[in-house]
Every structure is written in structure tokens, then in C-alpha cells.
Short mmCIF file of C-alpha atoms in Angstrom, two decimals:
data_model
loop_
_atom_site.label_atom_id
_atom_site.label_comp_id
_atom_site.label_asym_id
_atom_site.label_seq_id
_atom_site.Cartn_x
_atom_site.Cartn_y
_atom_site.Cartn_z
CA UNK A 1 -202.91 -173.64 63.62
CA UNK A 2 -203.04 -177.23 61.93
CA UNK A 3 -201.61 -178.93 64.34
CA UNK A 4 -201.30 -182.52 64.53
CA UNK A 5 -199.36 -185.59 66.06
CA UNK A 6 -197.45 -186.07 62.80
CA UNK A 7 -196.65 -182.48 62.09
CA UNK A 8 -195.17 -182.40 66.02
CA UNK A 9 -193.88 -185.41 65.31
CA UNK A 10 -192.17 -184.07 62.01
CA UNK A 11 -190.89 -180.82 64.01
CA UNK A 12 -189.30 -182.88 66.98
CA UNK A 13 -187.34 -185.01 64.44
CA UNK A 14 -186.28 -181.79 62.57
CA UNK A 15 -184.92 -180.45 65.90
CA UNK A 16 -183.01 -183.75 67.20
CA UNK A 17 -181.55 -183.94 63.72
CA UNK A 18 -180.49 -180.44 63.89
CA UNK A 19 -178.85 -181.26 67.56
CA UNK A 20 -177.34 -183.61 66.26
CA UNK A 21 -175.84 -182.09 63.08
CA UNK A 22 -174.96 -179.07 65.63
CA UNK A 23 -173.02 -181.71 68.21
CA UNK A 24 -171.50 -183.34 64.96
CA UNK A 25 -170.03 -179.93 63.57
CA UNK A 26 -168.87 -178.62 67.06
CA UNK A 27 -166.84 -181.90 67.44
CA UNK A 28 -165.15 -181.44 63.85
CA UNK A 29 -164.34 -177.75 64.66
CA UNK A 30 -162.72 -178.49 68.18
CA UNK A 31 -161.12 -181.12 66.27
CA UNK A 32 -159.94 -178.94 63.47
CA UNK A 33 -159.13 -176.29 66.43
CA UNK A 34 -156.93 -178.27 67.80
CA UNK A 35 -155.02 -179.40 64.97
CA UNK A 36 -154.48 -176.38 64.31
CA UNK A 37 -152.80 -175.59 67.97
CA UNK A 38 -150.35 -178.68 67.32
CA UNK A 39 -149.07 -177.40 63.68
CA UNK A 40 -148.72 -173.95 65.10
CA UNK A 41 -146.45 -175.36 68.43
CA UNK A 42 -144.75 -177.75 65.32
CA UNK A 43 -144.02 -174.44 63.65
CA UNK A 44 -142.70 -172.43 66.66
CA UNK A 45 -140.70 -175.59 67.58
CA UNK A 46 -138.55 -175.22 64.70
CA UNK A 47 -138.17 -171.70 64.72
CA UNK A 48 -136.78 -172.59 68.41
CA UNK A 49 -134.54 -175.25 67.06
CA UNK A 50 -133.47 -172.85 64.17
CA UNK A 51 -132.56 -170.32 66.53
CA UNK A 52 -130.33 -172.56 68.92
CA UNK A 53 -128.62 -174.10 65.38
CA UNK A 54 -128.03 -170.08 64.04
CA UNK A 55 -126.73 -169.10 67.77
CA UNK A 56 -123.88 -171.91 68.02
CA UNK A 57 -122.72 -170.53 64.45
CA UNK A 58 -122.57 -167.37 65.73
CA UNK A 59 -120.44 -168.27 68.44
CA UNK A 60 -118.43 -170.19 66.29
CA UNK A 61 -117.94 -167.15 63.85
CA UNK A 62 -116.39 -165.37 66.92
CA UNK A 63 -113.72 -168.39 67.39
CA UNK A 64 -113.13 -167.86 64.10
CA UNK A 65 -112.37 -164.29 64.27
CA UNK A 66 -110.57 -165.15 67.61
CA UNK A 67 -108.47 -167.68 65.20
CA UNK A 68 -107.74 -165.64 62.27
CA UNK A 69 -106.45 -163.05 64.93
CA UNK A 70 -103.91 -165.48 66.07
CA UNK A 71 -102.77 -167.16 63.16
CA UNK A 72 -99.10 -166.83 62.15
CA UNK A 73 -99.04 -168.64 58.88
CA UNK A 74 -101.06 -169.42 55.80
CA UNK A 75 -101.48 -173.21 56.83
CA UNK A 76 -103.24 -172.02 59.77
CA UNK A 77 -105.43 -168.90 58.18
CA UNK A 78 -106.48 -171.86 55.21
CA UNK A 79 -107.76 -174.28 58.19
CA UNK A 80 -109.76 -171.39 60.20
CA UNK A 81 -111.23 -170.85 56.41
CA UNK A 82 -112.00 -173.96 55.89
CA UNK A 83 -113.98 -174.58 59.05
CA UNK A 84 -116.09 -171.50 57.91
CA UNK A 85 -116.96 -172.87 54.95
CA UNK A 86 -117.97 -176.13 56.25
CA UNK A 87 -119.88 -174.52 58.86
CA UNK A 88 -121.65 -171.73 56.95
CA UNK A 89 -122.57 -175.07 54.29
CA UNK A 90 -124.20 -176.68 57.57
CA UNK A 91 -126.33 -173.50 57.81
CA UNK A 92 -127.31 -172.95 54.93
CA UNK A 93 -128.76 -176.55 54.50
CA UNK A 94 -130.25 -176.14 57.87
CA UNK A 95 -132.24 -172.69 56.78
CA UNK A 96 -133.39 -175.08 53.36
CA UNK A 97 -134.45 -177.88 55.54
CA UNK A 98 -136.48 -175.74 57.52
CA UNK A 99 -137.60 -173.04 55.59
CA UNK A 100 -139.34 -175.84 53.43
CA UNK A 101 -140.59 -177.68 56.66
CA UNK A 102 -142.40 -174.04 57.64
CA UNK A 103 -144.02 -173.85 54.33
CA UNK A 104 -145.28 -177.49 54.18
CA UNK A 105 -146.60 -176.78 58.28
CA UNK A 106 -148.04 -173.02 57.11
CA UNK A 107 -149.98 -174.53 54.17
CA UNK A 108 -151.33 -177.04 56.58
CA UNK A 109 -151.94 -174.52 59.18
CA UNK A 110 -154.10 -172.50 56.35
CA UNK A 111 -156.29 -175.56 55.17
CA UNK A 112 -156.89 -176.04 58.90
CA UNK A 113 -157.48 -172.73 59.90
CA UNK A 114 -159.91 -172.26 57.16
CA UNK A 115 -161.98 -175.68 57.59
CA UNK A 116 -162.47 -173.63 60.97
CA UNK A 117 -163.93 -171.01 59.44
CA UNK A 118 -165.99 -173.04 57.39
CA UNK A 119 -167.32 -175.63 60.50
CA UNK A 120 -168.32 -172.29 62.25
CA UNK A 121 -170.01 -171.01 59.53
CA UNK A 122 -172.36 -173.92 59.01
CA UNK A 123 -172.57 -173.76 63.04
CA UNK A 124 -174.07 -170.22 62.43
CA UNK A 125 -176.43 -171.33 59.91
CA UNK A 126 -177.69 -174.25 61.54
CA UNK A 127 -178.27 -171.53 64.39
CA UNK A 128 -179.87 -169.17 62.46
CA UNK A 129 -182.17 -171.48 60.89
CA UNK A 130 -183.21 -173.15 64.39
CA UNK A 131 -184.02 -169.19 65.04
CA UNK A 132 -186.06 -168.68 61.82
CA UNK A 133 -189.39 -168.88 60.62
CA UNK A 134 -189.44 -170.91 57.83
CA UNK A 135 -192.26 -169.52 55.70
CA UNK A 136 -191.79 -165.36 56.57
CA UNK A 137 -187.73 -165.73 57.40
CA UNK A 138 -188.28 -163.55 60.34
CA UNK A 139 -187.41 -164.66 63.75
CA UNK A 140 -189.32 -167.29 65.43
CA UNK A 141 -190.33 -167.87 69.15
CA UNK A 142 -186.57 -168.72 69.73
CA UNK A 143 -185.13 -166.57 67.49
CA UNK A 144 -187.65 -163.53 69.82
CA UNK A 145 -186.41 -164.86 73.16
CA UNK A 146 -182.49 -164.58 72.06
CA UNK A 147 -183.26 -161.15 70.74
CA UNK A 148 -185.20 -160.31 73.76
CA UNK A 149 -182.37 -161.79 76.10
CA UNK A 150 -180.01 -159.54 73.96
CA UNK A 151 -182.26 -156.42 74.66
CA UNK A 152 -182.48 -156.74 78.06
CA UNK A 153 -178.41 -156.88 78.37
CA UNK A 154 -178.23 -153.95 76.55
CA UNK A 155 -180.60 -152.16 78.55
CA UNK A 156 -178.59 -153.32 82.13
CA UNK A 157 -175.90 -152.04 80.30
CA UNK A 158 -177.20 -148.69 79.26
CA UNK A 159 -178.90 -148.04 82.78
CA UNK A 160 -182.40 -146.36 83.25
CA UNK A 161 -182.56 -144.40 80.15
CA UNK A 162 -182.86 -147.49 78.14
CA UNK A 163 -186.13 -148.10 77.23
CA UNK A 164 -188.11 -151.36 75.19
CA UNK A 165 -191.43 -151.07 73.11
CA UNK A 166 -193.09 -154.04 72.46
CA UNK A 167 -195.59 -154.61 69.69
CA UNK A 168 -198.35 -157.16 68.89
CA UNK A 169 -199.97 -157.02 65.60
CA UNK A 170 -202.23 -159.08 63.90
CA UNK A 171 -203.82 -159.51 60.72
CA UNK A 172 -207.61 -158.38 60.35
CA UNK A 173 -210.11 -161.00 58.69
CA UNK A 174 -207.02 -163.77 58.79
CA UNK A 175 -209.48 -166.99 58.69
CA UNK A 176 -211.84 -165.07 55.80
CA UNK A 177 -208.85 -164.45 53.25
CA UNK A 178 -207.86 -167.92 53.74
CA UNK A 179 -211.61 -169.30 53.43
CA UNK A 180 -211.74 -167.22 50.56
CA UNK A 181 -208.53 -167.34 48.81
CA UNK A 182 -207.09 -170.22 49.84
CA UNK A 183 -203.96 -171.32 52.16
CA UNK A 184 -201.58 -170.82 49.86
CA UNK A 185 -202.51 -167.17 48.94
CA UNK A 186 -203.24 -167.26 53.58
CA UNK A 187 -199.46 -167.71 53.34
CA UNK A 188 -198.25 -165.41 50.74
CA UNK A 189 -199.97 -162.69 52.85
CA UNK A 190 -197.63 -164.02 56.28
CA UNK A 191 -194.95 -163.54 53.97
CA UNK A 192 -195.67 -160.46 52.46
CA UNK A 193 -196.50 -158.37 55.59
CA UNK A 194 -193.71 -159.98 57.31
CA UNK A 195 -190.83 -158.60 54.55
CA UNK A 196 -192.96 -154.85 54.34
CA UNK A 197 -192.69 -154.48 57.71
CA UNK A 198 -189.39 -155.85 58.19
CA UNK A 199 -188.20 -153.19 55.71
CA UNK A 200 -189.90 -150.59 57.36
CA UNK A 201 -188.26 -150.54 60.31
CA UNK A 202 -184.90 -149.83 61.90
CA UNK A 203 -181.86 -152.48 61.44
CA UNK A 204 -181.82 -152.26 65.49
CA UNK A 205 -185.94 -153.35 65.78
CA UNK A 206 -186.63 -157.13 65.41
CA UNK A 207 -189.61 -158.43 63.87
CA UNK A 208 -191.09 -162.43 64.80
CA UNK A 209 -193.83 -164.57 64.25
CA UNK A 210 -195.31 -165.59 67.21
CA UNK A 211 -197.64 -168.02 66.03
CA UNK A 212 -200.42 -168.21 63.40
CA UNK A 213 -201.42 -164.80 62.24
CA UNK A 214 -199.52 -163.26 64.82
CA UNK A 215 -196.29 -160.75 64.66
CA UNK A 216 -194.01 -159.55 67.35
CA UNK A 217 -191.99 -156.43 67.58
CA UNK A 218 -189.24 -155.12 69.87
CA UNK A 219 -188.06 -151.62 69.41
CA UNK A 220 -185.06 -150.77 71.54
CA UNK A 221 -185.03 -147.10 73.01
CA UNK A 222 -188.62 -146.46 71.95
CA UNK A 223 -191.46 -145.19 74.23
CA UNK A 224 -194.77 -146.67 73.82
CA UNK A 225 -196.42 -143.38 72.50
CA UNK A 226 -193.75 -143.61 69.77
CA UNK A 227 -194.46 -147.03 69.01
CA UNK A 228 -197.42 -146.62 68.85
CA UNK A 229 -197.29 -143.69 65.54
CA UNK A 230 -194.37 -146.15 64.22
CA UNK A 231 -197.23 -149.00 63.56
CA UNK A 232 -199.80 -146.39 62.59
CA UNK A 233 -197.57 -145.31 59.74
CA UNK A 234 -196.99 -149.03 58.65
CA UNK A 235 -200.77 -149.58 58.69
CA UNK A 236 -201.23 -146.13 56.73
CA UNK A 237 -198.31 -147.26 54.14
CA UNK A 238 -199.63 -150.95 53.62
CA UNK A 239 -203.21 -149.56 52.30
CA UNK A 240 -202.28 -150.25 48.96
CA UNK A 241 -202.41 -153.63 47.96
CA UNK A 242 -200.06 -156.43 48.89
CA UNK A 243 -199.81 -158.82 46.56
CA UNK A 244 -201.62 -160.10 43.78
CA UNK A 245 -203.89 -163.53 43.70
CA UNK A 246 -205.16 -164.96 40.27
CA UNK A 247 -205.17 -161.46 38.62
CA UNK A 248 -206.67 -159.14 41.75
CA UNK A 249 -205.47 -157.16 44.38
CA UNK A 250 -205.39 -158.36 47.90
CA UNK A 251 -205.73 -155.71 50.82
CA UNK A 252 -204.67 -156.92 53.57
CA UNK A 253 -204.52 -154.45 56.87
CA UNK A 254 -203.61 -155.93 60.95
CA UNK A 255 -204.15 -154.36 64.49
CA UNK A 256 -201.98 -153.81 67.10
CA UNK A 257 -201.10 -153.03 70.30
CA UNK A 258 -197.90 -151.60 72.29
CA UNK A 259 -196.66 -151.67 75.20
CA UNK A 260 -193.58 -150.49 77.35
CA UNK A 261 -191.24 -153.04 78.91
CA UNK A 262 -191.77 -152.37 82.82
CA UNK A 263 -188.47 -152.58 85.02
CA UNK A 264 -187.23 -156.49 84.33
CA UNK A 265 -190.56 -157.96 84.24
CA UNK A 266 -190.36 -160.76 81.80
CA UNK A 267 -191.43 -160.84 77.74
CA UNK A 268 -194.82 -162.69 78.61
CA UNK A 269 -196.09 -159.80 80.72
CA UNK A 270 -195.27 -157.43 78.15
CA UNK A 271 -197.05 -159.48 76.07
CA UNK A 272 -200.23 -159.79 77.84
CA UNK A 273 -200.44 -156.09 78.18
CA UNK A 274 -199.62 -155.65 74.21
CA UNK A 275 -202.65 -158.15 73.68
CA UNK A 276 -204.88 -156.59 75.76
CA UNK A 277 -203.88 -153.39 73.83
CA UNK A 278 -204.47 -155.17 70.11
CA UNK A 279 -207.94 -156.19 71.30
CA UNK A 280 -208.92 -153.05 71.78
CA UNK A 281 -207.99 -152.01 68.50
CA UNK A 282 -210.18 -154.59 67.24
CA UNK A 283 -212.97 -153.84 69.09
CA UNK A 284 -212.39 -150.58 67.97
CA UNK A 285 -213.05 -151.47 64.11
CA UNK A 286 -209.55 -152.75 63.23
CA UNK A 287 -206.72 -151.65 61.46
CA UNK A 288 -205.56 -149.28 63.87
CA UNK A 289 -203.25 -149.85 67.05
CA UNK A 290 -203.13 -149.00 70.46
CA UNK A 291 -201.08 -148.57 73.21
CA UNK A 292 -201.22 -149.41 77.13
#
């Protein structure tokens, strides 16, 4: 709704920057990833060469027992001594050297490992947000597809007990409220339905905007008979007001209709039976759903 060349044009330069910021991030991380790999082989380098230094004193410190066995005067026992103590002084500065080279490469190993963390995190926003409806911060059409695709796995998984309800609601009277009221208040109702019914549900169900006026529900392991009292409750709960506009109550109610996902048949032919479903209800005088 409102559609025009520059407001496509607008949302095709908001996605190729997004690509781009997504390529641009991916890059860093591998990058960082990688560093990462080579301070971590630095690390277990030295450890290696420690090792092979500490092993050659310990076979020295069994000549030297070997020696001290064998000597037959204090000339002798003083020269196996002194060999010790040069030896166990080689050590020691060794263990120094590369205790403080470990710390040096574990600091750097932390910074990296966390700019990691941090590259991936933005990676998840950007993902999220190419997922999200801007104005009700519920999923959009992408954002219902990956959720979908996720529900069907889960369902393969879980074998023929698995079941999918899917919902179509709309808002009743959508164009008079916004004649009346205004776009702005149009958009507060979006919102407003949106987070009620979002909080009404389970943290399993997802909730998009499909377009316009327009909401989409999937409720994993839900038969459409059950769906179908689910929405009926919302619709019962949401006839007190929703928000307030310039000092007034605004009642806003929506139809809907349900469906049950059929075998792997895709989202769109759940969707056409749902919307066959939701104009029923409002043929039926609105504000009520039904099921098919």
C-alpha cells in the first residue's frame, strides 16, 4: 500500500547496502578468524619448542646424576655442579622468555577472539533486521519464510505427529480508521495489534506482517480447530480499547482464518486456504475467525 518507484527504489538501495555491509563484515570476521588460527599455532609452537628445550635438560640432569655417581674427588663433584647451575640458569631464562611470549600471544588471541564475537554479532543484527518489519518489529515476508523453512525441518524431524496451523488475520474497517484518524494513528494500530498478539502467544508461535493490514501466524503442533479458539480468545481479549488517539479510545477488532498445513505442500497454499477462511469471517460480520 503506497507504493511507488522511489519508495522501491529507496528499499532496493536499503537491501544492496545491507549486502554489502553483510559481505563487508563476513570478510573482517574470516579475517579476524583466521588471525586468530595463526596466534593460536604461534602459541602451541612454543609450547612445542619449550617442551624439546625442558626434555634435553632432563636428559642432561640424568648425566649429571650419572656424573656425580662417578666422581672421585671434589674437583670433579664442583664441575658436575657447576654445569647444573649453568644449565638450570639456561632454563629458567628460557621459561621467562616464553612465559612472557604466551602472555603477549594470549592477550592477542583474546582481542581477536572477541572482535569475532563482536563481527558476528553485528552479522546477526544485520540479519535480523533484513528479517524484520520495521514499523510492528515482527517478522517480515523473509523473516515468515525462514521461520516457515525452520518449521517444516522440525516437522521432518518429528515425523507424522507434527502438525502446523496457519493463521491469516486482518484488521476490520483498516482504510476507515485511517480515513478517519489519520496514517499515523493507521500505524500505531499495526503496531499495537502486532505487540498484543505477539504477547499472547507461545515463545514457539511466530507472528509476521504479510503486507498492508495483513498478519501471519504459524503455530507449531497445533490443529486447526485449536487455532482456531486460540484467535477467538485474542479477538475476545482485544475488545477493550487499544490505544488512545487525541484523547479517545480506539477499538480496533480483525478477522481471521486457519488452516492446517497439508503433507509438504508449500506456505502459499496454506495461505490461500487461510484466506479463503478469513473471507468468510468477513462475510460473516467480522471480528470472528474461521477455520478450513
Amino acid at each position: 500500500e503506497g507504493l511507488n518507484v522511489r519508495s522501491v527504489r529507496a528499499a532496493a538501495d536499503l537491501l544492496a547496502n545491507a549486502r554489502k555491509r553483510q559481505a563487508a563484515l563476513r570478510g573482517e570476521r574470516n579475517q579476524a578468524r583466521d588471525a586468530l588460527k595463526e596466534l593460536i599455532q604461534g602459541m602451541l609452537g612454543e609450547i612445542g619448542s619449550f617442551a624439546e628445550h625442558t626434555g634435553r635438560f632432563h636428559d642432561n640432569v640424568g648425566r649429571h646424576a650419572e656424573a656425580i655417581a662417578k666422581a672421585d674427588s671434589l674437583d670433579s663433584l664442583a664441575g658436575v655442579v657447576h654445569q647444573m647451575l649453568h644449565d638450570s640458569s639456561e632454563v629458567q631464562v628460557l621459561v621467562q622468555q616464553t612465559q612472557g611470549r604466551l602472555r603477549a600471544e594470549q592477550e592477542r588471541a583474546g582481542a581477536a577472539q572477541l572482535r569475532v564475537r563482536e563481527l558476528e554479532g553485528e552479522l546477526r543484527r544485520l540479519s535480523d533486521e533484513a528479517c524484520t518489519d520495521a514499523l510492528t518489529q515482527v517478522a517480515n515476508r523473509r523473516g515468515l519464510a525462514q521461520a516457515f523453512g525452520a518449521e517444516r525441518a522440525r516437522m521432518q524431524r518429528a515425523g507424522a505427529g507434527a502438525g502446523l496451523a496457519v493463521g491469516l488475520i486482518d484488521i476490520d474497517n483498516f482504510k476507515k480508521l485511517n480515513d478517519s484518524l489519520g496514517h499515523a494513528a493507521g500505524d500505531v494500530a499495526l503496531q499495537r495489534l502486532a505487540a498484543e498478539v505477539r504477547a499472547r502467544l507461545r515463545p514457539q508461535d511466530t507472528v509476521a506482517r504479510f503486507g498492508g493490514d495483513e498478519f501471519v501466524l504459524l503455530l507449531p503442533d497445533t490443529a486447526a480447530a485449536d487455532a482456531q479458539r486460540v484467535l477467538t480468545r485474542l479477538q475476545r481479549e482485544l475488545t477493550a480499547s487499544l490505544f488512545m488517539h487525541d484523547r479517545q479510545e480506539v477499538f480496533v477488532t480483525f478477522s481471521a482464518g486457519v488452516t492446517a498445513l497439508r503433507g509438504d505442500e508449500p506456505l502459499e497454499a496454506a495461505l490461500e486456504r487461510a484466506d479463503e477462511a478469513l473471507y468468510e469471517a468477513k462475510r460473516n460480520g467480522k471480528n470472528r475467525t474461521c477455520a478450513v
